[in-house]
Every structure is written in C-alpha cells, then in structure tokens.
Amino acid sequence: MTHAAATVDQMLPPYPAERGLDVYNKKLGMWVFLASEVMFFAALIGTYVILRFGATGEWAKPGIVLNIKITAFNTFLLICSSVSMVKAYAAIQDGDPKKMRFWLLMTILGGATFVGIQVYEYIHLVEHGFVPSGVREGSELAELVAKGTLPAATMGLYGSTFFTMTGFHGFHVTCGVISMTYLYLTKALPGKYSKQDYGGIETVGLYWHFVDLVWIILFTIVYLI
Amino acid sequence: MTTVAATAHRTPAHHDDRSFIRKYIFSTDHKIIGIQFLFVSLFFLLVGGLLAMQMRWQLGFPGKPMPGGGILPETMAPGGVILPEYYIQLVTMHGTFMVFFAIMPLLVGVFANFLIPLKIGTHDMAFPRINMWSFWSFFAAGLVMLSSLFVPDGAARAGWTMYAPLSARHDYSGASFGQELWSVSIILVGLSSILGSLNYITTIINNRAPGMTWFRLPLSVWSLFITAILGLLALPVLSGAAIMLLFDQIIGTHFFDPAAGGQALLWQHLFWFFGHPEVYILILPAMGMVSDIISNGSRKPIFGYHSMVFAIVAIAFLGWIVWGHHMFVSGMNPTLGSSFMVSTLVIAVPSAVKVFNWMGTMWRGNIRFHVPMLHAVAFVAMFAIGGLSGIFMAATPVDMQIHDTYFIVAHLHYVLFGGSLFALFGAIVYWYPKMFGRMMSEPWGKVHFWLTFIFYNCTFFPMHITGMAGEMRRLYDPNQYTFLQPYQPMRVFISISAFLLFATQLIFFVNFWWSLFKGKKASQNPWHDNGLEWSLPSPAPHGNWETVPTVYRGPYEFSSPQAAEDYLPQYIKLPTDREPARAPVAGH
C-alpha cells in the first residue's frame, strides 16, 4: 500500500471532527450519488425486463435490428477508457502529473468517441426505420416486420426500451466527458493535482467506472440476448 | 482541494463580506437555503390549500357558483360553477403540490438544511454548492408545476398518482401540455431531492463535531439521516418512471400503454415502489422533530432513545417491501397481496414503539405546554388515529371495501396533516428564533393551534364515516349516487369546517410575517434546550461557529441531577467529563 499515505491529507476534515468513514467528502458523496444512480438504472432496466418477459409475443432476435459488431467495438472502447482512467489515477498517485494528463486525455477521447459512434448508430437506426415508438411505416424494417422476420407485436416496446436505456446511458457518458474535460482544463492543465491532492480524478474515475459497468450490463441484455 | 476547503471552513463567523445576491439569493449557506425552502414551500402550501378549498366548495355545494369563482376562465368554471374537468385538475394538483412542494420540502428541504449542520456541529453542508442547486432545481420544478395550471388544456388530470394509461395518453385524459409539464416538474423534484440527500448523508457521516458520536445525535438528525437514505434511493425510481411517462407523452414510446403492448400496472409498481418510501419521507422527519420537542417540553430525557433510533431504521427498511398494499384491488396475485399485507402490518410495531416512547417521555414529566409542545402532543394523538386507520387498509379484505374511498382520504390526512403538518407548525415555531432572531407570538400561536386542532378534526374525522358508507375519492358530485345523497349534510359540515380550517391558517401566516419584523427578540436559548444550535446567538451567524463546539453528552439531558438548571446542553463540559477522542491522524 504505497499509495495509502498520499490520501491522508484528503481524508481528514479541515477542522476537528468526530471520526467519520475515513473517506473524504467528495469520494463519499460520489459513492452515495452512485447508489442513487443504481436505483435510476434499476428502474429503467427493471422496466425492460418486465416488458420483455411479460410481453405476449416474441421479442426481436438479436442482430437483426441492431448492429452488434459496431457496438461490440464501442463496448471495447469504453472498457479501454476505464483502463486509461485507472492509469491516470495511478499516475497522479505516483506524483506524475504529465502522465496523468496524457491518460486523462485518452479517457476523454475514448468517451467522446463512444458517444460519437452511438450518435452514428442512432442516425442509422432511424434511417432504417427504428424509432422510439417502434418501426416507422414504409421503412426497411417495416418490410421485415411484414415478412415476419421481426415480430410486429413487440417492436413498439423494443424501440421504447432500447432508446430510453441506451439514450440515458449515452447522456451519462456525455456528462462524464464534460466533467472530465472541465477537470482537464481547469485542474489538470494548470497543474493543480498532485500526489497529495487528486480527489477530482478519483471521484470522476468512480463515476466513469460506474457508467462503464452499466454499459456492460446494457450491452449484454439489449444487444446480445 | 484541501486548501480551498480549509480556508472556506475557517472563515471566521463574524467576517461576512458577501454581496446581497450571494448572501440571500444564490446563497450556499445551509441556513439561508433552508429559509429559502421555507418561504417557497409555505407559498406552495397556500396554493395547495386554495385548491382544496375549491374542491370542498364543489363537494359541499355542488353546482352552485363559487364565491370569487367568476375570475376563473370558462374552461374551468363558467359562471363560477366548477366543471368536472377542472375538478379533477384540482384533485391532481392539490395532491401534487401538498406532497412534493409543501410537506416534503418543508420537512426535508427546510429542516434537513437548517438543522443538520447546526445540530451535528459543523460549519456548513459537505457540498454547499450542490445544496444551492438542490434548492434551485426545486424552485424550477415548482414554477413548472405552477405554470401548468395556466396552460390552455389545463393542468394534469390523472390524480397525484398519475395512473397510466390515463396519464400516458393525451386522448384519454384530455390534457396534453399540462400532463407533460407535470412529468418534467417531477423529474426536477427528483433531481433536487437526490442532490439534497447525498449532501445530508455525507455531512452527517463525515462532519460531526468532536464527541458527537452516532448515539449522541438528536433524533431529529437520525430521522433526517434515514429519510435522506430513503429519498436517495426512492426518488431516482420516480424520476425514471416520470421520464418514461414523459416519453410516452411526447415521443411516442409505449411503456404504459396496453393498447401498444405496454403495461399499465408497471406504472403502479414503479410509482408505489417510490411512493411508499415517500410516505415515510413525509413522516419520519416529523417524528424526529417531535421527539426533540416532546423531550424538551416534558423536561425529561426521551424515553428509550435507542429503541427510537431502531424504530426509525425498522420503519424505513419495512417501507421498501410494502408498496403492493396500494395495489390490492389492481388485480395483483392474492398470494403476493397477503405477503404485502403481513409486511405492512409489521410496520405497526415500530410505529407503536415510537408512540409509547413519546407517552413514556411525557409520563410524570414537568410538562411545559408551549406552542411547539402543543403541536407535538397533537402530532402523537393524530398520528395514532391515522396509524390505526392504516391498520384497516393494510388488511386486504378490509381494503377491498374501503379502497379509493374517503376513508383513505381521512387516513392520509390524519397522517399528513394531523401528523406531518402539526409537527411542522411546532418545528417552525420552535426553530423560528434560531432562523430569524425573533420569537413568534405565543398567545396567537395558541389560538392558531386550538382552532386548527378543532377544525382539522371536524374536517377529516367525518370522512371516515362517508368513506365507510362508500363515498369514492375524486368524485365530482357524490349526489349522483342515491346511496350517497343522505350524506350531503355531512359533506356540507366537512366543507364549512375546511373553510374555517383554512381561515385559521391566516392567523399563522400573519403571526409568521408580523413576528419576522415585530416579534420579541429571541434570547440565545429561549426553550432551554440542549442541542448545539442553542450555543449560537439568534439568528445563527454565517459559518455557524468559529471553532466547532465539543460534545460531551447526548441531547436529552433534562432535569439532570448534575446540573443546577433543568437542562444540561451537549456542549457544556462538567468537571467529570472527559475530552472525546479526536479523529485519529492516520499515517502521521
């Protein structure tokens, strides 16, 4: 535990206080916030599970509407950005702000690319006729529905749940990218992070790993099964 | 980070050079934010009350022009006669305003913000800026909800529970924009509560004064802590549900529309999964503050402090597994229904523990019936009635009969008005001196209390009877059913009592505003209480303490043989007291 000593300053409140959780406020606040986020995504994912398994008809087979390959690449990218986040965190713990800046920038780029690919995916889906209300009439997918390749009864629910879940995940990634860019410009570039003070990096890192984890679940249940 | 935080916290209490806007409008001071919540939510309380008065007019005097109703547009009340489509808006918005914009912010927004740092002994919340955002998103939500009353189609019309598919499809409810504004506003309320809750939780865990151990926390702080956990985990579910509802309304998704494969019951599950913890969000802080006031008014330590804490925790835990009892008649599997019935009945145990402990506290106490104490005692009595009627509807077979009748309306008003609101009146009077530096008028406070108590019971008690007789809630004109016509005189009695109850609240409002400028100047510790907040001058200064006090004992040391007076504050060091162990400085 070579890193333990470095966190000491942050763990202590700046004035005398009863012993709390020995975790500094920002980090504790983020954990508490993430608990709330878990409940938010639980509501969305729970809805998906109930609608899908409570549906009277078949659900669309994976790989017909959604392009698994592109999203698999996107998933890989997001996982990589989690790794680069850890690298940034480890670098600043070792007192290397230059390396931290590099890895933070990589994380931002990874996240931004993820959002970019998701936007590209959405545009294509809508072009093919996949919309939040289901399948657009007269579109390419409407023909597949007519041929019976896609189940007509559940396409509306498919569209509703897909766009809501992935959309809110995308929104969270975007928020993460914005926060990291903000920290990069206002804290990392001016050199305000050090071995003793890296609360921002650790906190935003927690958020980033959470968003990554949610995506792994979403990718599995929405795209693969 | 550390250095910035350190300077901010070490700013001396008397040195305050913030501009007017930073000080009173976009303030990050927890006390100002609490007071902002107080003013705004009292305003919404008034709005909710006005809506209720219009409903009572229609129920008491159906089809007659309402006095002053002429100012309402043709689409609501032509010639002052309330239309059915306006009546359902009144029902919906009364519930929405009272739950989300009056009781909840009054309890949590006002008192969690104001009391937590003062009572645990810290300078401010852990995240003052997030706290400010919590207030402003609440404010925005309130404006959105208020504006929905004025849009062309009128406000939301599906009741405050917004049951789908009525709420999800515009062609069903007849309201479009108002319905959407409701969803947007609720999403914002959720955001506000989540931001507030994460602040309260972090602050209580990490920022307690030296010596303020968990079991020296006042019960008000304990209850606000548990409430914050409920809010943190329940509100995101509501936000998620409201987002899906909004999508159903504006972008054509089908979550809650059975016609397109969605599930209407899903909304009920999501709503009540939030809604039942919400019920405890609306009562636990009241219980905590009442515990503080009753111990103070009885001049005795609270009876069974630890059992009070565990009862709060038990109620909060059980609150998560009982939501199905709102849905007994929704066609749920009866086996599942009976498990919800059992879990609901179990809640009576910790609730009864609390009621008995309050009575045990008062037993043979040297009771001072000051205004907050009167309200607190009324709280206990009214909560007991509301709790007992709750047992009726927890039992599935009884609930089948009384579901969605005025019996439910009576029950929920006994716990929300008789419970939460009485506690709030008491708490506002109690902490008013610490907020504004002046006392509210004692004689007028007593007049307000007694009139409220009488008219409140006259208003809501008869509803048990009409409810048992089968009068449905949200009914525009019960006289359309022959079997409900004999109860019309009772409805007139209820309505007149309700008008008098509303008029009585004007005494409180006048007292509140008059005391703000002309009230008697408050001493530092006017109630002779033990909490840390009373070690500060009234009103409490920015930054609270220059150095936070040290805590030597629990908050309920009244009539202690160790002290000459009948109270012994937490911050007084007796020769026998040892200094508490400070947080160990790890690694140094």
PDB file of C-alpha atoms in Angstrom, chain B residues 8 17 26 28 172 202 214 250 294 347 442 459 541 573:
ATOM      1  CA  ALA B   8     -13.624  28.237   3.336  1.00  0.00           C
ATOM      2  CA  ASP B  17     -18.482  40.402   3.025  1.00  0.00           C
ATOM      3  CA  PHE B  26     -27.698  32.308  -4.730  1.00  0.00           C
ATOM      4  CA  THR B  28     -24.567  28.441  -0.354  1.00  0.00           C
ATOM      5  CA  TYR B 172     -57.600   9.626 -22.639  1.00  0.00           C
ATOM      6  CA  THR B 202     -22.262  12.816   3.528  1.00  0.00           C
ATOM      7  CA  TRP B 214     -23.819   8.268  16.410  1.00  0.00           C
ATOM      8  CA  ILE B 250     -44.054  13.254 -26.201  1.00  0.00           C
ATOM      9  CA  ILE B 294     -41.550  16.413  23.434  1.00  0.00           C
ATOM     10  CA  ILE B 347     -44.822  -1.652  10.467  1.00  0.00           C
ATOM     11  CA  GLU B 442     -47.167  32.807  21.989  1.00  0.00           C
ATOM     12  CA  THR B 459     -62.929  18.362   8.607  1.00  0.00           C
ATOM     13  CA  PRO B 541     -24.372  33.684  12.050  1.00  0.00           C
ATOM     14  CA  LYS B 573     -18.170  20.491  29.955  1.00  0.00           C
TER      15      LYS B 573
END
